[in-house]
Amino acid sequence: MGTPQQQTPAAGIGTSEEIEQFDAIVIGAGITGLYALYRLREHGLSVRIFEEGGGVGGTWYWNRYPGCRFDSESYTYGYSFSEELLQEWDWKEYYSGQPENERYLNYVADKFDLRPHIRLNSRVVSAVFDEDDDRWLVQLEDGHRARGRFLITSVGILSAGYTPDFEGIDSFKGPWCHTSRWPKEGMDLAGKRVGVIGTGATGVQLITEIAKEVAHLTVFQRTANFCAPLRNGPIDDEAQREIKATYPEIFAKCMATAGSFMHQFDPRSAMEVSPEERLEQYERLWAEPGFKKWLSNFYDVMMPGEANEDYAEFFRNKIRERVHDPVVAEMLVPKDHMFGSKRLPCESGYYEVYNQDNVLLVDVRQAPIERITPAGLKTSDAEYELDVIIFATGFDAVTGSLNRLDIRGIGGQSLKDKFAGGPRTYMGISSAGFPNLFTINAASVGNFVRAAEPLVDWVSEAISYVRENEFTRIAATLQAEDDWVNHVNEAGAKILRSQADSWFVGANIPGKARVLLTAPDSAPVMRAKRAEVAANGYEGFLLE
Ligand code: NA7
């Protein structure tokens, strides 16, 4: 393993504090960052992670709101790189909750002795490429600096929380927070009048959980979502043994599917079977846990068209069956976007919450929020008195977390400026004019860990290739980048997740350019593409 060295700053850089030297600097100690640290050290590099939070875990460190949990099967979401880890760790539930997920990532950090290489409470403010030295100079908020040949931004795709700029927010007398900054000590909601803004995957989990304890809950909904029962449960000993004995098969299944989930589509079209058979399949899958309901269904329910609408109507009727008040039910029935064009939240009793006397649903598309007041919230229709306001209003996805870092490449070019019209990368990983920077947070979607591991492996091998061949720079060529951006725009326009206004395309953030923020291709296609690029001597990259 390489070891970090100290070096006094080069002339003109500034303070007299020593600048730490590493082969690679990783920003973020979430799932991807922890694995990047592990893998790069295996390749013999000295590595330092800078992590803004006070602990490791990334998403699973910050999102402490009640109800936060996986929607993917826990045992498909763990790291696969260590057989020992797989056999040691017992997932207790099929869809594990945040506290357990955070514990898991801490366990990994300890088991692989990662902590000495992680600096917590370390917010990176800038990273500047030094063209004389071909290294990145990273500056932290507390003044600390470090230099590294390679810079890896494992800052998450959903980590820059978005709180709408409502007028009067600072005048509110009670506590308020965004779900991704839920206080570590918790929030006392018992007996309080609580308002929740947002009904995405986060809002749906949160609302279901806090409805059990608050005195009154007002949910401000702009768009109704298609949500389906998660059907979580404990993993018993026998199931645990079965899971541990079949990890290779489980991961092989995941790696064969588009989103790296363990569910395979039914190769039949929904429209080629009889209505009775179709309904029988819908009902059978409805009774099953998790994403199976859409990812094991007829393949065309997840494509624009007749099958998609047929399945959407099945969902709508399920909502109507569960909500007693028909007016409220119709408010919860999604009618303005295609099934699957937004992320499909899983739930555990969400719709029944609206049958409680102390829960009120407010449609803020029909009567928009005008302002936050000292005593609550005012829409164009009415005023609502609240003790606590919770913003489940989502994230400035993918580019948001990069934009918070001032990243400067060749000639002082800013990555934020370059990405103003959407990410300009080659395969999500590299951007022309930003040598030795790997934006791995911009490259994956789907089952996150399954996508992150092969991506980090590829980046680590690319870095080793650069070092072994005594190059000091690697960056996408402008041509490869242009071709990739054109591909994302063309192929991306046709896929289901580009069709609705959501974070997938940046449409949830006012003023953000509308482009698909991740690759339009399936995970196997992306892995094959990267393998081909590497086999051809890193085709599309400039090595200097
Ligand atoms: P999402 O899915 O972006 O949901 C955010 C929610 O907040 C959604 O219901 C939005 O309504 C609502 N929102 C956002 N801004 C406003 C304003 N100004 N007024 C009213 N309502 C607003 O984020 P989540 O955190 O739930 O989920 C993110 C991902 O985390 C999810 O996809 C999973 O992968 C895990 P809208 O739908 O935009 O009308």
Coordinates of C-alpha atoms and ligand atoms in Angstrom, one line a residue:
M1 CA 0.0 0.0 0.0
G2 CA 1.2 3.5 -0.7
T3 CA 1.6 5.9 2.2
P4 CA 0.7 9.6 2.4
Q5 CA 3.5 12.1 2.6
Q6 CA 3.7 15.7 3.7
Q7 CA 4.9 18.5 1.5
T8 CA 5.2 22.2 2.1
P9 CA 3.1 24.2 -0.2
A10 CA 4.4 25.3 -3.6
A11 CA 5.1 29.0 -3.9
G12 CA 2.0 31.1 -4.4
I13 CA -0.4 28.6 -3.0
G14 CA -0.9 30.3 0.3
T15 CA -0.7 29.4 4.0
S16 CA 2.2 27.7 5.6
E17 CA 0.1 24.7 6.6
E18 CA 1.5 21.5 5.2
I19 CA -0.4 20.0 2.3
E20 CA -1.0 16.3 2.5
Q21 CA -0.1 14.2 -0.5
F22 CA -2.0 11.2 -1.8
D23 CA -2.2 9.3 -5.0
A24 CA -5.9 9.6 -5.0
I25 CA -8.5 11.8 -3.2
V26 CA -12.0 10.6 -2.9
I27 CA -14.8 12.9 -1.9
G28 CA -17.6 11.2 0.0
A29 CA -17.6 8.2 2.3
G30 CA -20.9 6.7 1.1
I31 CA -21.3 3.3 -0.6
T32 CA -19.2 4.2 -3.6
G33 CA -16.5 6.2 -1.8
L34 CA -15.9 3.4 0.8
Y35 CA -15.5 0.9 -1.9
A36 CA -13.3 3.2 -4.0
L37 CA -11.1 3.6 -1.0
Y38 CA -10.9 -0.1 -0.5
R39 CA -10.3 -0.9 -4.1
L40 CA -7.7 1.8 -4.8
R41 CA -5.7 0.8 -1.8
E42 CA -5.7 -2.8 -3.1
H43 CA -4.2 -1.4 -6.2
G44 CA -1.4 0.1 -4.1
L45 CA -2.4 3.7 -4.0
S46 CA -2.4 6.1 -1.0
V47 CA -5.9 7.4 -0.7
R48 CA -7.8 9.8 1.5
I49 CA -11.5 10.3 1.7
F50 CA -12.9 13.7 2.7
E51 CA -16.4 13.3 4.1
E52 CA -18.6 16.2 5.0
G53 CA -20.6 14.2 7.6
G54 CA -19.6 13.2 11.0
G55 CA -19.8 9.5 10.1
V56 CA -19.6 7.2 7.1
G57 CA -22.5 6.0 5.1
G58 CA -23.5 8.9 2.7
T59 CA -27.1 8.5 1.9
W60 CA -27.5 6.2 4.9
Y61 CA -25.8 8.6 7.2
W62 CA -27.8 11.7 6.3
N63 CA -31.3 10.3 5.6
R64 CA -32.4 9.6 9.2
Y65 CA -36.0 10.5 8.8
P66 CA -38.5 8.1 10.3
G67 CA -39.4 5.3 7.9
C68 CA -36.3 5.6 5.8
R69 CA -35.4 2.2 4.3
F70 CA -34.4 0.2 1.2
D71 CA -36.9 -0.5 -1.5
S72 CA -34.5 -3.0 -3.0
E73 CA -33.9 -6.4 -1.3
S74 CA -31.3 -5.9 1.4
Y75 CA -29.3 -8.9 0.3
T76 CA -29.0 -7.5 -3.2
Y77 CA -27.8 -4.2 -1.9
G78 CA -24.7 -5.2 0.1
Y79 CA -21.2 -5.3 -1.3
S80 CA -20.3 -8.4 -3.1
F81 CA -16.5 -8.0 -3.1
S82 CA -15.9 -10.0 0.1
E83 CA -17.2 -13.5 0.6
E84 CA -16.3 -13.2 4.3
L85 CA -18.4 -10.0 4.6
L86 CA -21.3 -11.7 2.9
Q87 CA -21.2 -14.6 5.2
E88 CA -20.7 -12.5 8.4
W89 CA -23.4 -10.0 7.9
D90 CA -27.0 -10.9 8.6
W91 CA -29.6 -8.7 7.0
K92 CA -32.4 -8.8 9.5
E93 CA -35.2 -7.6 7.2
Y94 CA -36.0 -8.1 3.5
Y95 CA -36.0 -4.3 3.2
S96 CA -33.6 -3.0 5.7
G97 CA -34.1 0.4 7.6
Q98 CA -31.7 3.3 7.8
P99 CA -30.3 2.5 11.2
E100 CA -29.3 -1.0 10.1
N101 CA -27.9 0.2 6.8
E102 CA -25.8 2.8 8.5
R103 CA -24.6 0.1 10.9
Y104 CA -23.7 -2.1 7.9
L105 CA -21.5 0.6 6.3
N106 CA -19.8 1.3 9.6
Y107 CA -19.1 -2.4 9.9
V108 CA -17.6 -2.4 6.5
A109 CA -15.4 0.6 7.4
D110 CA -14.1 -1.2 10.5
K111 CA -13.7 -4.6 8.9
F112 CA -11.6 -3.4 6.1
D113 CA -9.7 -0.9 8.3
L114 CA -10.9 2.1 6.2
R115 CA -11.2 4.6 9.0
P116 CA -7.6 5.7 9.2
H117 CA -7.9 6.9 5.6
I118 CA -11.2 8.9 6.1
R119 CA -11.3 12.4 7.3
L120 CA -14.8 13.2 8.6
N121 CA -16.4 16.6 9.1
S122 CA -14.4 17.6 6.1
R123 CA -16.4 19.6 3.6
V124 CA -14.5 20.1 0.3
V125 CA -15.0 23.6 -1.1
S126 CA -12.8 23.5 -4.1
A127 CA -10.6 21.2 -6.2
V128 CA -8.2 22.8 -8.7
F129 CA -6.1 21.0 -11.3
D130 CA -2.5 22.1 -11.1
E131 CA -1.4 21.9 -14.7
D132 CA 2.3 22.1 -13.9
D133 CA 2.2 19.1 -11.6
D134 CA -0.8 17.2 -13.1
R135 CA -2.4 16.9 -9.6
W136 CA -5.5 18.1 -7.9
L137 CA -5.3 20.5 -5.0
V138 CA -8.3 20.0 -2.8
Q139 CA -9.3 22.7 -0.3
L140 CA -11.6 22.1 2.7
E141 CA -13.9 24.5 4.4
D142 CA -11.7 24.4 7.5
G143 CA -8.6 25.4 5.5
H144 CA -7.0 22.0 5.3
R145 CA -5.6 21.1 1.9
A146 CA -4.4 18.0 0.1
R147 CA -3.0 17.1 -3.2
G148 CA -3.6 14.0 -5.2
R149 CA -3.0 12.9 -8.8
F150 CA -6.5 11.4 -9.1
L151 CA -9.8 12.9 -7.8
I152 CA -12.9 10.8 -7.4
T153 CA -16.2 12.4 -6.7
S154 CA -18.4 9.8 -5.0
V155 CA -20.7 12.5 -3.8
G156 CA -24.0 10.7 -4.5
I157 CA -26.7 11.2 -7.1
L158 CA -29.2 12.3 -4.5
S159 CA -27.3 14.1 -1.8
A160 CA -27.8 17.8 -2.5
G161 CA -31.1 18.4 -0.8
Y162 CA -33.6 20.8 -2.4
T163 CA -35.7 23.0 -0.3
P164 CA -37.9 25.3 -2.4
D165 CA -37.3 29.0 -1.8
F166 CA -40.7 29.7 -0.2
E167 CA -41.2 33.2 1.0
G168 CA -41.3 33.6 4.8
I169 CA -39.5 30.4 5.5
D170 CA -37.3 32.1 8.1
S171 CA -40.2 33.6 9.8
F172 CA -41.7 30.2 10.8
K173 CA -41.7 29.9 14.6
G174 CA -41.4 26.2 14.9
P175 CA -38.7 23.7 13.8
W176 CA -38.4 22.7 10.2
C177 CA -36.0 20.5 8.2
H178 CA -35.3 18.8 5.0
T179 CA -35.6 15.0 5.3
S180 CA -32.0 14.5 4.3
R181 CA -30.8 16.7 7.2
W182 CA -33.0 15.0 9.8
P183 CA -31.3 15.8 13.2
K184 CA -29.3 12.9 14.6
E185 CA -31.0 13.4 18.0
G186 CA -34.4 13.0 16.2
M187 CA -37.4 15.4 16.2
D188 CA -40.1 15.3 18.7
L189 CA -43.3 15.1 16.7
A190 CA -45.5 13.4 19.3
G191 CA -48.7 15.4 19.9
K192 CA -47.6 18.1 17.3
R193 CA -49.4 19.5 14.2
V194 CA -47.0 18.6 11.5
G195 CA -46.9 19.6 7.8
V196 CA -45.1 17.6 5.2
I197 CA -44.4 19.0 1.7
G198 CA -43.7 16.4 -0.9
T199 CA -45.0 12.9 -1.7
G200 CA -42.1 11.2 -3.5
A201 CA -40.4 8.1 -2.3
T202 CA -39.1 9.9 0.8
G203 CA -42.5 11.6 1.6
V204 CA -44.3 8.3 1.3
Q205 CA -42.0 6.5 3.8
L206 CA -42.0 9.4 6.2
I207 CA -45.7 10.2 6.2
T208 CA -46.6 6.6 6.8
E209 CA -44.3 6.4 9.8
I210 CA -45.0 9.8 11.5
A211 CA -48.8 9.5 11.1
K212 CA -48.6 7.0 13.9
E213 CA -47.5 9.6 16.5
V214 CA -48.4 13.2 15.5
A215 CA -51.5 14.9 16.7
H216 CA -52.4 16.2 13.3
L217 CA -50.7 15.7 9.9
T218 CA -51.2 17.9 6.8
V219 CA -49.7 16.6 3.6
F220 CA -49.1 19.1 0.8
Q221 CA -49.1 17.1 -2.4
R222 CA -48.3 18.5 -5.8
T223 CA -48.2 15.3 -7.8
A224 CA -49.8 12.0 -6.8
N225 CA -47.5 9.0 -7.3
F226 CA -48.0 5.4 -8.2
C227 CA -47.0 3.6 -5.0
A228 CA -47.2 -0.1 -4.2
P229 CA -47.0 -2.3 -1.1
L230 CA -43.4 -3.1 0.0
R231 CA -44.4 -6.1 2.0
N232 CA -41.4 -6.0 4.3
G233 CA -40.7 -8.7 6.9
P234 CA -38.0 -10.2 9.0
I235 CA -35.5 -12.7 7.5
D236 CA -35.7 -15.9 9.5
D237 CA -32.8 -18.3 10.1
E238 CA -33.7 -20.6 7.3
A239 CA -34.1 -17.8 4.8
Q240 CA -30.8 -16.3 6.0
R241 CA -29.0 -19.6 5.3
E242 CA -30.6 -19.8 1.9
I243 CA -29.5 -16.2 1.1
K244 CA -25.9 -16.8 2.2
A245 CA -25.7 -20.1 0.2
T246 CA -26.9 -18.5 -3.0
Y247 CA -25.2 -15.1 -3.1
P248 CA -23.4 -16.0 -6.4
E249 CA -26.8 -16.8 -8.0
I250 CA -28.4 -13.7 -6.5
F251 CA -25.7 -11.4 -7.8
A252 CA -25.6 -13.1 -11.2
K253 CA -29.3 -12.4 -11.6
C254 CA -28.9 -8.8 -10.7
M255 CA -26.0 -8.3 -13.1
A256 CA -28.1 -9.7 -16.0
T257 CA -30.9 -7.1 -15.6
A258 CA -31.2 -3.5 -16.9
G259 CA -31.3 -1.9 -13.5
S260 CA -29.2 -4.5 -11.6
F261 CA -32.2 -5.6 -9.6
M262 CA -32.8 -9.3 -9.2
H263 CA -36.1 -9.3 -11.1
Q264 CA -36.5 -10.4 -14.7
F265 CA -39.2 -9.1 -16.9
D266 CA -41.8 -11.5 -18.3
P267 CA -40.8 -11.6 -22.0
R268 CA -44.5 -11.6 -23.0
S269 CA -46.4 -8.4 -23.8
A270 CA -49.3 -7.6 -21.5
M271 CA -51.5 -7.2 -24.5
E272 CA -50.8 -10.6 -26.1
V273 CA -52.5 -12.5 -23.2
S274 CA -56.2 -12.5 -22.4
P275 CA -57.6 -9.8 -20.0
E276 CA -58.2 -12.5 -17.4
E277 CA -54.6 -13.8 -17.6
R278 CA -53.3 -10.3 -17.5
L279 CA -55.3 -9.4 -14.4
E280 CA -54.3 -12.7 -12.7
Q281 CA -50.6 -11.8 -13.2
Y282 CA -51.1 -8.2 -11.9
E283 CA -52.8 -9.6 -8.8
R284 CA -50.2 -12.3 -8.2
L285 CA -47.4 -9.8 -8.4
W286 CA -49.3 -7.3 -6.3
A287 CA -49.2 -9.8 -3.5
E288 CA -45.4 -10.1 -3.8
P289 CA -42.8 -7.9 -2.1
G290 CA -40.9 -5.0 -3.6
F291 CA -40.1 -4.0 -7.1
K292 CA -41.3 -7.4 -8.5
K293 CA -44.6 -5.8 -9.2
W294 CA -43.2 -3.9 -12.2
L295 CA -39.8 -5.5 -12.8
S296 CA -41.1 -9.1 -13.1
N297 CA -44.2 -8.1 -15.0
F298 CA -44.9 -8.1 -18.7
Y299 CA -42.0 -6.3 -20.2
D300 CA -44.1 -3.6 -21.8
V301 CA -45.7 -2.3 -18.6
M302 CA -42.5 -0.3 -18.3
M303 CA -42.6 1.1 -21.8
P304 CA -44.8 3.9 -23.1
G305 CA -48.0 2.5 -24.6
E306 CA -51.2 0.5 -24.1
A307 CA -49.7 -2.0 -21.6
N308 CA -48.3 0.8 -19.5
E309 CA -51.7 2.5 -19.3
D310 CA -53.5 -0.8 -18.6
Y311 CA -51.2 -1.4 -15.6
A312 CA -51.6 2.2 -14.5
E313 CA -55.3 1.7 -14.3
F314 CA -54.9 -1.4 -12.2
F315 CA -52.8 0.7 -9.7
R316 CA -55.3 3.5 -9.7
N317 CA -58.1 1.1 -8.8
K318 CA -55.9 -0.3 -6.0
I319 CA -55.7 3.2 -4.5
R320 CA -59.4 3.7 -4.9
E321 CA -60.1 0.5 -3.0
R322 CA -57.8 1.5 -0.1
V323 CA -58.9 5.1 0.6
H324 CA -62.4 5.4 2.1
D325 CA -63.3 9.0 1.1
P326 CA -63.7 8.9 -2.7
V327 CA -62.7 12.6 -3.0
V328 CA -59.4 12.0 -1.2
A329 CA -58.9 8.8 -3.2
E330 CA -59.2 10.7 -6.5
M331 CA -56.6 13.2 -5.2
L332 CA -54.2 10.3 -4.6
V333 CA -54.8 8.7 -7.9
P334 CA -52.0 9.7 -10.4
K335 CA -53.4 10.9 -13.7
D336 CA -50.7 13.3 -15.1
H337 CA -47.8 11.1 -15.8
M338 CA -47.1 7.6 -17.1
F339 CA -46.7 4.7 -14.8
G340 CA -42.9 4.2 -14.2
S341 CA -41.9 7.6 -15.7
K342 CA -41.2 8.7 -12.1
R343 CA -39.5 6.7 -9.4
L344 CA -42.2 4.3 -8.0
P345 CA -42.2 4.5 -4.2
C346 CA -42.9 1.4 -2.2
E347 CA -45.1 1.8 0.9
S348 CA -46.2 0.0 4.0
G349 CA -49.7 1.4 4.7
Y350 CA -49.3 4.8 3.1
Y351 CA -52.8 5.0 1.6
E352 CA -54.5 4.0 4.8
V353 CA -53.0 7.0 6.5
Y354 CA -55.5 9.1 4.7
N355 CA -58.3 7.2 6.4
Q356 CA -57.2 8.6 9.7
D357 CA -59.3 11.5 11.1
N358 CA -56.2 13.5 12.0
V359 CA -54.7 13.5 8.5
L360 CA -55.5 16.1 5.8
L361 CA -54.4 16.0 2.2
V362 CA -54.0 19.3 0.5
D363 CA -53.6 19.6 -3.3
V364 CA -51.0 22.3 -3.9
R365 CA -51.1 22.0 -7.6
Q366 CA -54.7 23.2 -7.5
A367 CA -53.9 25.7 -4.7
P368 CA -50.2 26.5 -4.7
I369 CA -48.2 27.2 -1.6
E370 CA -47.9 31.0 -1.4
R371 CA -45.7 31.4 1.6
I372 CA -44.6 30.0 5.0
T373 CA -46.0 32.1 7.8
P374 CA -44.8 32.4 11.4
A375 CA -47.7 30.0 12.4
G376 CA -47.6 27.6 9.5
L377 CA -48.2 27.7 5.8
K378 CA -50.5 29.6 3.4
T379 CA -51.7 28.3 0.1
S380 CA -53.8 30.3 -2.4
D381 CA -56.9 28.8 -0.8
A382 CA -56.3 28.6 3.0
E383 CA -53.9 28.9 5.9
Y384 CA -52.7 25.9 7.9
E385 CA -51.5 26.2 11.5
L386 CA -48.4 24.0 12.0
D387 CA -45.9 23.3 14.8
V388 CA -43.4 21.6 12.6
I389 CA -42.7 21.7 8.8
I390 CA -40.9 18.9 7.0
F391 CA -39.6 19.3 3.5
A392 CA -39.6 16.0 1.6
T393 CA -39.0 18.0 -1.5
G394 CA -36.2 15.9 -3.0
F395 CA -32.8 16.6 -4.4
D396 CA -30.9 18.6 -7.0
A397 CA -29.8 15.3 -8.5
V398 CA -26.5 14.2 -9.9
T399 CA -25.1 17.6 -10.8
G400 CA -26.3 19.4 -7.7
S401 CA -23.7 17.7 -5.4
L402 CA -20.9 18.4 -7.9
N403 CA -21.9 22.0 -8.3
R404 CA -21.5 22.6 -4.6
L405 CA -17.8 21.9 -5.1
D406 CA -15.8 24.5 -7.1
I407 CA -14.0 22.1 -9.5
R408 CA -11.6 23.8 -11.9
G409 CA -9.9 22.0 -14.7
I410 CA -7.5 23.0 -17.5
G411 CA -7.3 26.8 -17.9
G412 CA -9.3 27.3 -14.7
Q413 CA -12.5 26.1 -16.4
S414 CA -15.3 25.5 -13.9
L415 CA -17.1 22.1 -14.0
K416 CA -20.3 23.9 -12.8
D417 CA -20.2 26.2 -15.8
K418 CA -19.5 23.4 -18.1
F419 CA -22.4 21.3 -16.8
A420 CA -24.8 24.3 -16.8
G421 CA -26.8 22.8 -19.7
G422 CA -26.5 19.2 -18.2
P423 CA -23.6 16.9 -17.5
R424 CA -21.0 16.9 -20.3
T425 CA -19.1 13.7 -19.8
Y426 CA -18.0 10.5 -21.5
M427 CA -19.9 7.6 -20.1
G428 CA -20.7 9.7 -17.0
I429 CA -17.2 9.2 -15.8
S430 CA -14.9 11.8 -17.3
S431 CA -15.1 15.2 -18.8
A432 CA -12.7 16.8 -21.4
G433 CA -10.4 19.3 -19.8
F434 CA -10.7 17.8 -16.4
P435 CA -7.8 15.3 -16.3
N436 CA -7.7 12.6 -13.7
L437 CA -11.2 13.5 -12.4
F438 CA -13.7 10.6 -12.2
T439 CA -17.2 11.8 -11.6
I440 CA -18.5 8.4 -10.6
N441 CA -21.6 9.9 -9.0
A442 CA -22.8 10.8 -12.5
A443 CA -22.7 7.4 -14.0
S444 CA -25.0 5.0 -12.3
V445 CA -28.7 4.5 -11.7
G446 CA -30.6 1.4 -10.6
N447 CA -29.6 -0.9 -7.7
F448 CA -26.9 1.4 -6.5
V449 CA -24.3 -1.0 -5.0
R450 CA -24.5 -3.4 -8.0
A451 CA -23.8 -0.4 -10.3
A452 CA -21.1 1.1 -8.0
E453 CA -18.9 -1.9 -7.6
P454 CA -18.1 -2.6 -11.3
L455 CA -17.8 1.2 -11.9
V456 CA -15.2 1.6 -9.2
D457 CA -13.4 -1.5 -10.4
W458 CA -13.2 0.0 -13.9
V459 CA -12.0 3.3 -12.6
S460 CA -9.4 1.7 -10.4
E461 CA -8.1 -0.4 -13.3
A462 CA -8.0 2.7 -15.5
I463 CA -5.9 4.5 -12.8
S464 CA -3.6 1.6 -12.6
Y465 CA -3.2 1.6 -16.4
V466 CA -2.2 5.2 -16.3
R467 CA 0.3 4.7 -13.5
E468 CA 1.8 1.5 -15.0
N469 CA 2.3 3.3 -18.3
E470 CA 3.8 6.3 -16.6
F471 CA 1.2 8.7 -17.9
T472 CA 0.2 11.6 -15.7
R473 CA -3.1 12.6 -17.3
I474 CA -6.2 10.8 -18.4
A475 CA -9.3 12.6 -19.6
A476 CA -12.1 12.1 -22.1
T477 CA -11.5 13.5 -25.5
L478 CA -13.8 16.2 -26.7
Q479 CA -15.0 14.0 -29.5
A480 CA -15.9 11.1 -27.2
E481 CA -17.7 13.5 -24.9
D482 CA -19.7 15.1 -27.7
D483 CA -20.7 11.7 -29.0
W484 CA -21.7 10.5 -25.6
V485 CA -23.8 13.7 -24.9
N486 CA -25.5 13.3 -28.2
H487 CA -26.2 9.6 -27.4
V488 CA -27.7 10.5 -24.0
N489 CA -29.9 13.2 -25.6
E490 CA -31.1 11.0 -28.4
A491 CA -31.5 7.7 -26.7
G492 CA -32.6 9.4 -23.4
A493 CA -35.5 11.2 -25.1
K494 CA -37.1 7.8 -25.9
I495 CA -37.0 6.1 -22.5
L496 CA -39.8 6.1 -19.9
R497 CA -37.9 7.9 -17.2
S498 CA -37.5 11.0 -19.4
Q499 CA -41.2 11.4 -19.9
A500 CA -42.2 13.0 -16.6
D501 CA -41.1 16.1 -14.7
S502 CA -38.8 14.5 -12.2
W503 CA -35.2 14.5 -10.8
F504 CA -34.2 12.0 -13.5
V505 CA -34.2 14.9 -16.0
G506 CA -33.6 17.8 -13.6
A507 CA -37.2 19.0 -14.0
N508 CA -37.8 19.2 -10.2
I509 CA -35.4 22.1 -9.9
P510 CA -36.6 25.5 -11.2
G511 CA -34.3 26.8 -13.9
K512 CA -32.3 23.5 -14.2
A513 CA -31.7 22.4 -17.8
R514 CA -33.9 19.5 -18.8
V515 CA -31.7 16.6 -19.8
L516 CA -31.4 13.0 -18.7
L517 CA -28.8 13.1 -15.9
T518 CA -27.7 9.5 -16.1
A519 CA -26.9 7.0 -18.9
P520 CA -29.9 5.9 -21.0
D521 CA -28.4 2.4 -21.4
S522 CA -29.0 -0.7 -19.3
A523 CA -26.3 -1.7 -16.8
P524 CA -25.1 -4.7 -18.9
V525 CA -24.7 -2.4 -21.9
M526 CA -22.7 0.1 -19.9
R527 CA -20.5 -2.5 -18.4
A528 CA -19.8 -3.9 -21.9
K529 CA -19.1 -0.5 -23.3
R530 CA -16.6 0.3 -20.5
A531 CA -14.9 -3.1 -21.0
E532 CA -14.5 -2.4 -24.7
V533 CA -13.1 1.0 -24.1
A534 CA -10.5 -0.4 -21.7
A535 CA -9.7 -3.3 -24.1
N536 CA -9.0 -0.8 -26.8
G537 CA -6.4 1.0 -24.7
Y538 CA -8.9 3.5 -23.2
E539 CA -10.4 4.5 -26.5
G540 CA -12.0 8.0 -26.2
F541 CA -9.6 9.0 -23.5
L542 CA -6.5 11.2 -24.0
L543 CA -3.6 9.8 -22.1
E544 CA -0.6 12.1 -21.7
Ligands
NA7_1 P1 -38.7 13.4 -5.2 O1 -39.0 12.1 -5.7 O2 -38.1 14.4 -6.1 O3 -40.0 14.0 -4.5 C1 -40.0 15.3 -4.1 C2 -41.5 15.7 -3.7 O4 -41.5 17.1 -3.3 C3 -42.4 15.5 -4.9 O5 -43.6 15.1 -4.4 C4 -42.5 17.0 -5.4 O6 -43.7 17.2 -6.2 C5 -42.5 17.7 -4.1 N1 -42.1 19.1 -4.3 C6 -40.9 19.6 -4.7 N2 -40.9 21.0 -4.8 C7 -42.2 21.3 -4.4 C8 -42.8 22.6 -4.3 N3 -42.2 23.7 -4.6 N4 -44.1 22.6 -3.9 C9 -44.7 21.4 -3.6 N5 -44.2 20.2 -3.7 C10 -42.9 20.2 -4.1 O7 -37.7 13.2 -3.9 P2 -37.7 12.1 -2.8 O8 -36.7 12.5 -1.8 O9 -39.0 11.7 -2.4 O10 -37.0 10.9 -3.6 C11 -35.8 11.0 -4.2 C12 -35.2 9.6 -4.5 O11 -34.7 9.1 -3.3 C13 -36.2 8.6 -5.0 O12 -36.4 8.7 -6.4 C14 -35.6 7.3 -4.6 O13 -34.6 6.9 -5.5 C15 -34.9 7.6 -3.3 P3 -43.6 17.0 -7.8 O14 -43.7 15.5 -7.9 O15 -42.3 17.5 -8.3 O16 -44.8 17.7 -8.3

